[in-house]
């Protein structure tokens, strides 16, 4: 064995094995989940205003908030039991089967890599905007896009503890900037700054507009399920995962409502619905350079935190595929010093850079959202099978979500409504995405699965499922 | 050359240096350590260890 191996190896059954480092607590789980999502408060959510008006956007905000609360509860229960990198992929492998697991991992890798590319693109574009405001028109954003991805990939490569500690700090600053903006509008004196009485004028496109707004309502929360990817690196997964995820969704519900309240009280819906950076624009209306600067900083930090979390999550999902031989085993390597899935991190860098350099933000984000939605639909099947095969009391759960199967039914209903909303706005992208996953499934079944060592992928010491 | 041009060049250079370091380190680690050891991670290893300790 080579140098340094003894200090990083884990003894198990007489063999020394490399494992991912278990150093994370609930704060890191919170930082991962909220960090990935919070950028959606700074941009993107407001397109729901364009579809359904300000009130339609609020309905979408809370309706989709309910969807994600169900996602957070279901995920917390299953993941606190399946404490393995890959999150929903590992859940699908144990509970449903290899083909579903492969698809779920693919949703995860593509959703997070594309979101990472979009985040880096946002950072590059914001820097170009600053350059234009200081007299340098037409600055190429590409070097700054690459710098964002390179710095974050380097951070992820060097260790998960520092990566998510940094994410905690920058996510907290971004969240606080929203809170500061809220208090700066003096919401306790209605009509002084905020003009909801004049600006809220019903549903401009009726209830069909509200349905169409659902797709963009996802931006408020998209990615909170990413907390599951950290579970194998938690010191106490049964405690850290549910605590970090549930406090994460509560934070996002607060942030989403504050964001809607402030923006819709200052900007007319016709403008808000097409703004590129709605919170920054809201701050500019108040006329305070310090506040505008803070919200600009918040926007950049939120995008960086999101990209950082996405690199972490996409690499864990890809690593899990390699470890189980669903992809070449080479990707399942752990760095002996930093204890990170280093080859998976490296492999995904050029993919993220190439997505980012295309500059096709809309298509990249839509594909990412649809992949996420497919993942949420899977969760409904997953939790039903999980409760049937391993009923309460048959396996040690860190968290038991209440009122089963009501959250599952609510989640499925909301997924169907959101598919319909997506079909209204992006029908061809929806069909292209579905076709892609069907072709990938056929490839996996006939070309890849024969190479999988079927027994060695199930090393979790679980009791046999009911009826096995 | 103005400030933003300098920043652009710096961004290219720093990105290149970081990516080079990552790839260099990965190659070094792959040569230095046995491949079976690098690929030895198993899902649920700590749970298995807990069980073994409990049985022992």
Short mmCIF file of C-alpha atoms in Angstrom, two decimals:
data_model
loop_
_atom_site.label_atom_id
_atom_site.label_comp_id
_atom_site.label_asym_id
_atom_site.label_seq_id
_atom_site.Cartn_x
_atom_site.Cartn_y
_atom_site.Cartn_z
CA UNK A 1 0.00 0.00 0.00
CA UNK A 2 1.27 3.43 -0.84
CA UNK A 3 2.28 6.30 1.42
CA UNK A 4 -0.35 7.90 3.57
CA UNK A 5 -2.83 5.11 3.12
CA UNK A 6 -2.96 4.15 6.77
CA UNK A 7 -4.09 7.60 7.88
CA UNK A 8 -7.07 7.67 5.53
CA UNK A 9 -8.20 4.11 5.30
CA UNK A 10 -11.16 2.59 7.09
CA UNK A 11 -10.70 -0.88 8.52
CA UNK A 12 -13.48 -3.23 7.51
CA UNK A 13 -13.44 -7.00 7.58
CA UNK A 14 -9.63 -7.08 7.55
CA UNK A 15 -9.41 -4.86 4.43
CA UNK A 16 -8.50 -1.22 4.30
CA UNK A 17 -11.00 0.80 2.34
CA UNK A 18 -11.19 4.43 1.29
CA UNK A 19 -14.47 6.08 2.21
CA UNK A 20 -15.78 9.61 1.66
CA UNK A 21 -14.95 11.75 4.70
CA UNK A 22 -17.67 11.95 7.37
CA UNK A 23 -17.36 15.52 8.60
CA UNK A 24 -20.66 17.23 7.80
CA UNK A 25 -23.34 18.42 10.20
CA UNK A 26 -26.86 19.88 9.78
CA UNK A 27 -25.41 23.33 8.99
CA UNK A 28 -23.58 21.93 5.97
CA UNK A 29 -26.68 20.09 4.79
CA UNK A 30 -28.63 23.36 5.09
CA UNK A 31 -25.86 25.20 3.20
CA UNK A 32 -25.93 22.64 0.40
CA UNK A 33 -29.72 22.64 -0.04
CA UNK A 34 -30.40 26.36 0.40
CA UNK A 35 -27.17 27.27 -1.42
CA UNK A 36 -28.24 25.48 -4.58
CA UNK A 37 -31.71 27.03 -4.54
CA UNK A 38 -31.40 30.59 -3.30
CA UNK A 39 -30.27 31.95 -6.67
CA UNK A 40 -33.86 31.26 -7.81
CA UNK A 41 -35.02 34.04 -5.49
CA UNK A 42 -32.65 36.49 -7.16
CA UNK A 43 -33.72 35.58 -10.70
CA UNK A 44 -36.07 33.27 -12.57
CA UNK A 45 -39.05 33.12 -10.17
CA UNK A 46 -40.35 36.37 -11.61
CA UNK A 47 -41.14 34.77 -14.98
CA UNK A 48 -44.11 33.27 -13.10
CA UNK A 49 -45.32 36.88 -12.71
CA UNK A 50 -45.16 37.26 -16.49
CA UNK A 51 -47.32 34.15 -16.91
CA UNK A 52 -49.92 34.67 -14.20
CA UNK A 53 -49.56 38.21 -12.80
CA UNK A 54 -48.31 39.03 -9.29
CA UNK A 55 -51.12 37.22 -7.49
CA UNK A 56 -50.80 34.22 -9.83
CA UNK A 57 -47.10 34.12 -8.93
CA UNK A 58 -47.94 34.11 -5.22
CA UNK A 59 -50.34 31.19 -5.71
CA UNK A 60 -47.61 29.36 -7.67
CA UNK A 61 -45.08 30.21 -4.93
CA UNK A 62 -47.15 28.57 -2.20
CA UNK A 63 -48.58 25.75 -4.35
CA UNK A 64 -45.09 24.73 -5.47
CA UNK A 65 -43.88 25.38 -1.90
CA UNK A 66 -46.28 22.62 -0.84
CA UNK A 67 -44.80 20.32 -3.53
CA UNK A 68 -41.31 20.91 -2.23
CA UNK A 69 -42.34 20.51 1.41
CA UNK A 70 -43.59 17.05 0.42
CA UNK A 71 -40.29 16.43 -1.42
CA UNK A 72 -38.29 17.48 1.66
CA UNK A 73 -40.33 15.28 4.02
CA UNK A 74 -40.27 12.19 1.80
CA UNK A 75 -36.58 12.62 1.01
CA UNK A 76 -35.73 13.09 4.69
CA UNK A 77 -37.38 9.83 5.67
CA UNK A 78 -35.88 7.67 2.92
CA UNK A 79 -32.42 9.25 2.89
CA UNK A 80 -32.03 9.11 6.66
CA UNK A 81 -32.29 5.35 6.12
CA UNK A 82 -30.34 4.97 2.85
CA UNK A 83 -27.23 6.85 3.96
CA UNK A 84 -25.34 6.58 0.67
CA UNK A 85 -23.86 9.08 -1.78
CA UNK A 86 -26.05 9.42 -4.83
CA UNK A 87 -29.09 10.23 -2.69
CA UNK A 88 -32.18 9.46 -4.72
CA UNK A 89 -30.11 7.18 -6.98
CA UNK A 90 -29.25 4.95 -4.02
CA UNK A 91 -32.88 5.05 -2.90
CA UNK A 92 -34.08 3.95 -6.33
CA UNK A 93 -31.50 1.17 -6.53
CA UNK A 94 -32.56 -0.36 -3.22
CA UNK A 95 -36.29 0.23 -3.46
CA UNK A 96 -37.23 0.00 -7.15
CA UNK A 97 -34.43 -1.39 -9.30
CA UNK A 98 -31.38 -0.71 -11.49
CA UNK A 99 -33.13 0.87 -14.51
CA UNK A 100 -34.94 3.44 -12.36
CA UNK A 101 -31.73 4.03 -10.41
CA UNK A 102 -29.78 4.71 -13.61
CA UNK A 103 -32.42 7.15 -14.83
CA UNK A 104 -32.58 8.95 -11.49
CA UNK A 105 -28.79 9.31 -11.42
CA UNK A 106 -28.88 10.69 -14.95
CA UNK A 107 -31.58 13.23 -13.94
CA UNK A 108 -29.37 14.27 -11.03
CA UNK A 109 -26.11 14.57 -12.96
CA UNK A 110 -27.66 16.48 -15.86
CA UNK A 111 -29.88 18.70 -13.70
CA UNK A 112 -27.01 19.77 -11.46
CA UNK A 113 -24.37 20.08 -14.19
CA UNK A 114 -26.68 22.22 -16.31
CA UNK A 115 -27.69 24.33 -13.31
CA UNK A 116 -24.00 24.79 -12.49
CA UNK A 117 -23.37 25.95 -16.06
CA UNK A 118 -26.30 28.38 -15.87
CA UNK A 119 -25.05 29.76 -12.54
CA UNK A 120 -21.55 30.31 -13.91
CA UNK A 121 -23.09 32.00 -16.95
CA UNK A 122 -25.00 34.33 -14.62
CA UNK A 123 -21.79 35.28 -12.79
CA UNK A 124 -20.06 35.98 -16.11
CA UNK A 125 -22.97 38.08 -17.38
CA UNK A 126 -23.17 40.09 -14.16
CA UNK A 127 -19.46 40.91 -14.35
CA UNK A 128 -19.91 41.97 -17.99
CA UNK A 129 -22.78 44.20 -16.88
CA UNK A 130 -20.58 45.86 -14.24
CA UNK A 131 -17.87 46.36 -16.86
CA UNK A 132 -20.42 47.99 -19.20
CA UNK A 133 -21.57 50.31 -16.40
CA UNK A 134 -17.96 51.40 -15.84
CA UNK A 135 -17.42 52.18 -19.51
CA UNK A 136 -16.11 48.87 -20.93
CA UNK A 137 -18.77 47.69 -23.36
CA UNK A 138 -18.82 44.13 -24.75
CA UNK A 139 -16.63 42.40 -22.15
CA UNK A 140 -16.43 38.67 -22.95
CA UNK A 141 -17.97 36.77 -20.00
CA UNK A 142 -16.22 33.46 -20.90
CA UNK A 143 -13.05 33.92 -18.76
CA UNK A 144 -15.19 34.71 -15.71
CA UNK A 145 -17.50 31.74 -16.40
CA UNK A 146 -14.44 29.49 -16.57
CA UNK A 147 -12.92 31.07 -13.47
CA UNK A 148 -16.11 30.44 -11.47
CA UNK A 149 -16.20 26.76 -12.47
CA UNK A 150 -12.44 26.29 -11.98
CA UNK A 151 -12.31 27.85 -8.49
CA UNK A 152 -15.36 25.91 -7.30
CA UNK A 153 -14.15 22.63 -8.82
CA UNK A 154 -10.80 23.17 -7.08
CA UNK A 155 -12.60 23.80 -3.78
CA UNK A 156 -14.72 20.66 -4.22
CA UNK A 157 -11.64 18.64 -5.16
CA UNK A 158 -9.83 19.69 -1.96
CA UNK A 159 -12.50 18.59 0.47
CA UNK A 160 -16.19 18.64 1.30
CA UNK A 161 -15.90 20.34 4.69
CA UNK A 162 -14.35 23.55 3.38
CA UNK A 163 -16.60 23.48 0.29
CA UNK A 164 -19.81 23.46 2.30
CA UNK A 165 -18.46 25.75 5.04
CA UNK A 166 -17.79 28.34 2.34
CA UNK A 167 -21.26 27.66 0.95
CA UNK A 168 -22.78 28.29 4.37
CA UNK A 169 -21.13 31.72 4.65
CA UNK A 170 -22.01 32.95 1.15
CA UNK A 171 -25.55 31.53 1.29
CA UNK A 172 -26.16 33.20 4.66
CA UNK A 173 -24.96 36.56 3.27
CA UNK A 174 -27.25 36.18 0.24
CA UNK A 175 -30.22 35.27 2.45
CA UNK A 176 -29.52 38.21 4.78
CA UNK A 177 -29.48 40.59 1.81
CA UNK A 178 -33.12 39.59 1.12
CA UNK A 179 -34.02 40.17 4.79
CA UNK A 180 -32.28 43.59 4.76
CA UNK A 181 -34.19 44.55 1.60
CA UNK A 182 -37.45 43.51 3.26
CA UNK A 183 -36.86 45.71 6.32
CA UNK A 184 -35.63 48.59 4.14
CA UNK A 185 -39.11 48.77 2.58
CA UNK A 186 -40.65 49.43 6.04
CA UNK A 187 -43.37 46.81 5.55
CA UNK A 188 -44.97 47.70 8.89
CA UNK A 189 -46.24 50.98 7.31
CA UNK A 190 -48.35 49.81 4.36
CA UNK A 191 -48.43 52.36 1.56
CA UNK A 192 -45.30 54.27 2.62
CA UNK A 193 -42.90 52.37 0.36
CA UNK A 194 -44.74 49.24 -0.75
CA UNK A 195 -47.73 49.85 -3.02
CA UNK A 196 -49.55 46.52 -3.04
CA UNK A 197 -52.93 48.27 -3.04
CA UNK A 198 -52.20 49.87 -6.41
CA UNK A 199 -50.00 47.19 -8.01
CA UNK A 200 -52.00 44.03 -7.30
CA UNK A 201 -54.83 43.89 -9.82
CA UNK A 202 -56.08 40.31 -9.88
CA UNK A 203 -55.21 37.59 -12.38
CA UNK A 204 -54.48 39.17 -15.80
CA UNK A 205 -54.67 35.82 -17.66
CA UNK A 206 -57.15 34.09 -15.34
CA UNK A 207 -56.57 30.68 -13.79
CA UNK A 208 -54.85 29.23 -16.89
CA UNK A 209 -52.18 31.90 -16.26
CA UNK A 210 -51.79 30.58 -12.72
CA UNK A 211 -51.28 27.04 -14.08
CA UNK A 212 -48.72 28.35 -16.58
CA UNK A 213 -46.94 30.13 -13.69
CA UNK A 214 -46.35 26.83 -11.87
CA UNK A 215 -43.34 25.94 -13.99
CA UNK A 216 -41.49 29.09 -12.96
CA UNK A 217 -42.74 28.80 -9.38
CA UNK A 218 -40.29 25.89 -9.16
CA UNK A 219 -37.41 28.37 -9.26
CA UNK A 220 -38.17 29.37 -5.67
CA UNK A 221 -37.20 25.89 -4.43
CA UNK A 222 -35.59 23.84 -7.24
CA UNK A 223 -32.66 21.84 -5.85
CA UNK A 224 -33.52 21.48 -2.14
CA UNK A 225 -33.57 17.72 -2.69
CA UNK A 226 -29.82 18.02 -3.34
CA UNK A 227 -29.22 17.73 0.40
CA UNK A 228 -29.48 13.93 -0.02
CA UNK A 229 -26.18 13.81 -1.90
CA UNK A 230 -24.30 14.79 1.28
CA UNK A 231 -25.69 11.98 3.40
CA UNK A 232 -22.71 9.62 3.12
CA UNK A 233 -20.43 12.42 4.34
CA UNK A 234 -22.55 13.34 7.40
CA UNK A 235 -21.25 12.53 10.86
CA UNK A 236 -24.76 11.54 11.92
CA UNK A 237 -26.91 11.14 8.81
CA UNK A 238 -30.05 10.18 10.71
CA UNK A 239 -29.98 13.52 12.53
CA UNK A 240 -28.18 15.87 10.12
CA UNK A 241 -30.10 15.07 6.96
CA UNK A 242 -33.70 15.60 8.21
CA UNK A 243 -32.67 18.62 10.31
CA UNK A 244 -30.72 20.30 7.48
CA UNK A 245 -33.37 19.57 4.84
CA UNK A 246 -36.43 20.62 6.83
CA UNK A 247 -34.79 23.84 8.11
CA UNK A 248 -33.69 24.40 4.50
CA UNK A 249 -37.22 24.24 3.08
CA UNK A 250 -38.48 26.49 5.91
CA UNK A 251 -35.75 29.03 5.04
CA UNK A 252 -36.74 28.89 1.38
CA UNK A 253 -40.46 29.32 2.10
CA UNK A 254 -39.58 32.45 4.11
CA UNK A 255 -37.16 33.74 1.44
CA UNK A 256 -39.66 33.09 -1.37
CA UNK A 257 -42.50 34.90 0.40
CA UNK A 258 -40.29 37.88 1.35
CA UNK A 259 -38.99 38.08 -2.22
CA UNK A 260 -42.47 38.06 -3.74
CA UNK A 261 -43.81 40.53 -1.16
CA UNK A 262 -41.09 43.14 -1.66
CA UNK A 263 -40.81 42.87 -5.46
CA UNK A 264 -44.56 42.83 -6.16
CA UNK A 265 -45.03 45.84 -3.88
CA UNK A 266 -42.51 47.97 -5.76
CA UNK A 267 -42.51 46.88 -9.40
CA UNK A 268 -45.50 46.66 -11.79
CA UNK A 269 -46.13 43.05 -12.84
CA UNK A 270 -45.58 43.87 -16.53
CA UNK A 271 -41.98 44.89 -15.73
CA UNK A 272 -41.34 42.36 -12.97
CA UNK A 273 -42.41 39.50 -15.25
CA UNK A 274 -39.51 40.07 -17.64
CA UNK A 275 -36.77 41.43 -15.39
CA UNK A 276 -33.42 39.63 -15.54
CA UNK A 277 -32.45 40.43 -11.93
CA UNK A 278 -35.73 41.27 -10.11
CA UNK A 279 -34.40 41.65 -6.55
CA UNK A 280 -31.57 43.92 -7.72
CA UNK A 281 -34.08 45.97 -9.73
CA UNK A 282 -36.34 46.17 -6.67
CA UNK A 283 -33.42 47.51 -4.60
CA UNK A 284 -32.60 50.08 -7.30
CA UNK A 285 -36.16 51.45 -7.11
CA UNK A 286 -35.49 52.36 -3.47
CA UNK A 287 -32.64 54.65 -4.64
CA UNK A 288 -30.05 53.53 -2.08
CA UNK A 289 -26.66 52.75 -3.67
CA UNK A 290 -25.64 50.72 -0.59
CA UNK A 291 -28.78 48.59 -0.83
CA UNK A 292 -28.35 48.14 -4.60
CA UNK A 293 -24.74 47.09 -4.00
CA UNK A 294 -25.80 44.62 -1.31
CA UNK A 295 -28.41 43.00 -3.57
CA UNK A 296 -25.93 42.86 -6.45
CA UNK A 297 -23.47 41.11 -4.13
CA UNK A 298 -26.29 38.83 -2.94
CA UNK A 299 -27.09 37.89 -6.55
CA UNK A 300 -23.49 36.99 -7.37
CA UNK A 301 -22.98 35.07 -4.10
CA UNK A 302 -26.24 33.16 -4.60
CA UNK A 303 -25.15 32.12 -8.11
CA UNK A 304 -21.71 31.06 -6.82
CA UNK A 305 -23.24 29.10 -3.91
CA UNK A 306 -25.59 27.35 -6.31
CA UNK A 307 -22.80 26.37 -8.70
CA UNK A 308 -20.71 25.16 -5.76
CA UNK A 309 -23.50 22.93 -4.44
CA UNK A 310 -24.23 21.64 -7.93
CA UNK A 311 -20.61 20.50 -8.43
CA UNK A 312 -20.82 18.69 -5.10
CA UNK A 313 -24.09 16.95 -5.99
CA UNK A 314 -23.41 16.07 -9.62
CA UNK A 315 -20.04 14.56 -8.70
CA UNK A 316 -21.55 12.39 -5.91
CA UNK A 317 -24.23 11.07 -8.26
CA UNK A 318 -21.65 10.28 -10.97
CA UNK A 319 -19.32 8.75 -8.38
CA UNK A 320 -22.11 6.44 -7.19
CA UNK A 321 -22.76 5.28 -10.76
CA UNK A 322 -19.05 4.43 -11.09
CA UNK A 323 -18.88 2.71 -7.69
CA UNK A 324 -21.75 0.41 -8.69
CA UNK A 325 -20.30 -0.16 -12.21
CA UNK A 326 -23.32 1.48 -13.85
CA UNK A 327 -20.64 3.66 -15.46
CA UNK A 328 -16.94 2.72 -15.77
CA UNK A 329 -15.60 1.82 -12.32
CA UNK A 330 -12.77 4.35 -12.84
CA UNK A 331 -15.19 7.12 -11.75
CA UNK A 332 -15.75 5.45 -8.37
CA UNK A 333 -12.31 6.45 -7.06
CA UNK A 334 -11.88 8.36 -3.79
CA UNK A 335 -8.95 10.74 -3.30
CA UNK A 336 -6.74 9.22 -0.59
CA UNK A 337 -5.87 12.58 0.99
CA UNK A 338 -8.95 14.76 0.45
CA UNK A 339 -11.44 11.85 0.47
CA UNK A 340 -13.48 13.33 -2.39
CA UNK A 341 -14.73 11.65 -5.59
CA UNK A 342 -11.91 13.40 -7.49
CA UNK A 343 -12.26 11.73 -10.89
CA UNK A 344 -15.97 12.45 -11.06
CA UNK A 345 -15.32 16.09 -10.19
CA UNK A 346 -12.72 16.37 -12.98
CA UNK A 347 -14.87 14.54 -15.54
CA UNK A 348 -17.80 16.92 -15.10
CA UNK A 349 -15.73 20.13 -15.45
CA UNK A 350 -15.50 20.15 -19.29
CA UNK A 351 -19.18 19.18 -19.56
CA UNK A 352 -20.25 22.12 -17.38
CA UNK A 353 -17.91 24.49 -19.24
CA UNK A 354 -19.26 23.40 -22.62
CA UNK A 355 -22.88 23.87 -21.47
CA UNK A 356 -21.94 27.31 -20.13
CA UNK A 357 -20.07 28.39 -23.26
CA UNK A 358 -23.09 27.68 -25.47
CA UNK A 359 -24.81 30.60 -23.68
CA UNK A 360 -28.20 28.89 -24.13
CA UNK A 361 -29.43 29.70 -20.63
CA UNK A 362 -33.15 29.12 -21.35
CA UNK A 363 -32.77 25.64 -22.84
CA UNK A 364 -30.21 24.58 -20.23
CA UNK A 365 -32.47 25.66 -17.36
CA UNK A 366 -35.60 24.08 -18.87
CA UNK A 367 -33.83 20.74 -19.33
CA UNK A 368 -32.59 21.01 -15.74
CA UNK A 369 -36.08 21.76 -14.38
CA UNK A 370 -37.64 18.88 -16.34
CA UNK A 371 -35.00 16.49 -15.05
CA UNK A 372 -35.82 17.65 -11.52
CA UNK A 373 -39.53 17.15 -12.13
CA UNK A 374 -38.95 13.58 -13.35
CA UNK A 375 -37.03 12.99 -10.14
CA UNK A 376 -39.91 14.26 -7.99
CA UNK A 377 -42.36 12.00 -9.81
CA UNK A 378 -40.09 9.06 -9.03
CA UNK A 379 -40.21 9.96 -5.32
CA UNK A 380 -43.94 9.26 -5.14
CA UNK A 381 -43.47 5.68 -6.38
CA UNK A 382 -40.40 5.34 -4.20
CA UNK A 383 -42.04 6.25 -0.89
CA UNK A 384 -45.04 3.96 -1.50
CA UNK A 385 -42.74 0.99 -2.18
CA UNK A 386 -40.46 1.92 0.72
CA UNK A 387 -43.32 1.96 3.23
CA UNK A 388 -44.71 -1.34 1.82
CA UNK A 389 -41.42 -3.23 1.71
CA UNK A 390 -39.99 -1.87 4.95
CA UNK A 391 -42.97 -0.87 7.14
CA UNK A 392 -42.46 1.34 10.19
CA UNK A 393 -40.57 -0.58 12.84
CA UNK A 394 -38.88 -2.98 10.39
CA UNK A 395 -35.88 -0.70 9.73
CA UNK A 396 -34.21 2.11 11.69
CA UNK A 397 -35.45 5.46 10.33
CA UNK A 398 -33.91 8.81 11.33
CA UNK A 399 -37.16 10.60 10.51
CA UNK A 400 -40.73 9.47 9.80
CA UNK A 401 -42.76 11.88 7.67
CA UNK A 402 -46.31 12.49 8.92
CA UNK A 403 -49.69 11.72 7.30
CA UNK A 404 -48.48 9.17 4.74
CA UNK A 405 -49.78 8.83 1.98
CA UNK A 406 -51.16 12.39 1.85
CA UNK A 407 -47.78 14.07 1.06
CA UNK A 408 -47.24 11.50 -1.71
CA UNK A 409 -50.67 12.16 -3.23
CA UNK A 410 -50.14 15.94 -2.99
CA UNK A 411 -46.71 15.60 -4.61
CA UNK A 412 -48.03 13.47 -7.48
CA UNK A 413 -50.94 15.87 -8.12
CA UNK A 414 -48.62 18.86 -8.16
CA UNK A 415 -46.15 17.08 -10.47
CA UNK A 416 -48.94 16.35 -12.97
CA UNK A 417 -50.08 20.00 -12.84
CA UNK A 418 -46.49 21.17 -13.39
CA UNK A 419 -45.99 18.78 -16.34
CA UNK A 420 -49.10 20.31 -17.89
CA UNK A 421 -47.76 23.81 -17.23
CA UNK A 422 -44.42 22.87 -18.80
CA UNK A 423 -46.21 21.38 -21.80
CA UNK A 424 -48.02 24.71 -22.29
CA UNK A 425 -44.77 26.68 -22.39
CA UNK A 426 -42.08 24.22 -23.49
CA UNK A 427 -43.89 21.27 -25.12
CA UNK A 428 -41.11 20.43 -27.59
CA UNK A 429 -38.41 20.59 -24.88
CA UNK A 430 -40.54 18.31 -22.69
CA UNK A 431 -40.84 15.74 -25.51
CA UNK A 432 -37.12 16.03 -26.36
CA UNK A 433 -36.20 15.47 -22.71
CA UNK A 434 -38.46 12.43 -22.40
CA UNK A 435 -37.05 10.98 -25.64
CA UNK A 436 -33.50 11.48 -24.38
CA UNK A 437 -34.19 9.52 -21.18
CA UNK A 438 -35.97 6.72 -23.06
CA UNK A 439 -32.98 6.30 -25.43
CA UNK A 440 -30.59 6.39 -22.46
CA UNK A 441 -32.68 3.70 -20.72
CA UNK A 442 -32.54 1.43 -23.77
CA UNK A 443 -28.75 1.90 -23.95
CA UNK A 444 -28.36 1.11 -20.26
CA UNK A 445 -30.51 -2.01 -20.40
CA UNK A 446 -28.89 -3.59 -23.44
CA UNK A 447 -25.36 -2.21 -23.47
CA UNK A 448 -24.33 -1.29 -19.92
CA UNK A 449 -26.18 -3.41 -17.39
CA UNK A 450 -24.46 -6.65 -18.50
CA UNK A 451 -21.21 -5.17 -17.06
CA UNK A 452 -22.73 -4.45 -13.64
CA UNK A 453 -21.69 -6.76 -10.80
CA UNK A 454 -25.22 -7.38 -9.63
CA UNK A 455 -24.50 -8.65 -6.15
CA UNK A 456 -21.79 -6.15 -5.20
CA UNK A 457 -23.99 -3.10 -5.69
CA UNK A 458 -26.08 -3.98 -2.62
CA UNK A 459 -23.70 -3.75 0.32
CA UNK A 460 -26.10 -1.96 2.69
CA UNK A 461 -26.88 -4.21 5.68
CA UNK A 462 -30.66 -3.93 5.36
CA UNK A 463 -33.24 -6.45 6.53
CA UNK A 464 -34.97 -8.26 3.67
CA UNK A 465 -38.05 -6.48 2.31
CA UNK A 466 -41.49 -7.67 3.36
CA UNK A 467 -42.63 -10.58 1.19
CA UNK A 468 -39.14 -11.28 -0.21
CA UNK B 1 -5.00 47.72 -21.95
CA UNK B 2 -7.67 48.75 -19.41
CA UNK B 3 -8.65 47.24 -16.05
CA UNK B 4 -11.23 44.82 -17.49
CA UNK B 5 -8.85 43.47 -20.12
CA UNK B 6 -6.30 42.78 -17.38
CA UNK B 7 -9.03 41.06 -15.31
CA UNK B 8 -9.99 38.88 -18.29
CA UNK B 9 -6.40 37.74 -18.81
CA UNK B 10 -6.03 37.11 -15.08
CA UNK B 11 -9.24 35.02 -15.08
CA UNK B 12 -7.90 32.87 -17.97
CA UNK B 13 -4.53 32.43 -16.24
CA UNK B 14 -5.93 31.58 -12.78
CA UNK B 15 -8.48 29.17 -14.28
CA UNK B 16 -5.78 27.46 -16.30
CA UNK B 17 -3.50 27.17 -13.27
CA UNK B 18 -6.22 25.70 -11.05
CA UNK B 19 -7.38 23.20 -13.67
CA UNK B 20 -3.77 22.22 -14.39
CA UNK B 21 -3.15 21.65 -10.66
CA UNK B 22 -6.29 19.48 -10.34
CA UNK B 23 -5.37 17.30 -13.33
CA UNK B 24 -1.71 17.10 -12.26
CA UNK B 25 -2.70 16.01 -8.73
CA UNK B 26 -5.17 13.43 -10.06
CA UNK B 27 -2.52 11.88 -12.33
CA UNK B 28 0.00 11.88 -9.46
CA UNK B 29 -2.45 10.19 -7.09
CA UNK B 30 -3.44 7.61 -9.70
CA UNK B 31 0.23 6.68 -10.22
CA UNK B 32 1.13 6.75 -6.54
CA UNK B 33 -1.71 4.59 -5.19
CA UNK B 34 -2.95 1.16 -6.08
CA UNK B 35 -6.08 1.31 -8.28
CA UNK B 36 -7.93 -1.27 -6.17
CA UNK B 37 -7.34 0.88 -3.12
CA UNK B 38 -8.65 4.03 -4.84
CA UNK B 39 -11.76 2.08 -5.94
CA UNK B 40 -12.30 0.39 -2.59
CA UNK B 41 -15.17 2.56 -1.38
CA UNK B 42 -18.37 0.65 -0.61
CA UNK B 43 -21.85 1.92 0.10
CA UNK B 44 -22.93 1.48 3.73
CA UNK B 45 -19.42 0.55 4.92
CA UNK B 46 -19.84 2.26 8.29
CA UNK B 47 -23.17 0.48 8.90
CA UNK B 48 -21.46 -2.85 8.22
CA UNK B 49 -18.72 -1.90 10.68
CA UNK B 50 -21.31 -0.97 13.30
CA UNK B 51 -22.97 -4.36 12.80
CA UNK B 52 -19.64 -6.18 13.07
CA UNK B 53 -18.84 -4.31 16.29
CA UNK B 54 -22.30 -5.12 17.63
CA UNK B 55 -21.88 -8.82 16.81
CA UNK B 56 -18.34 -8.90 18.16
#
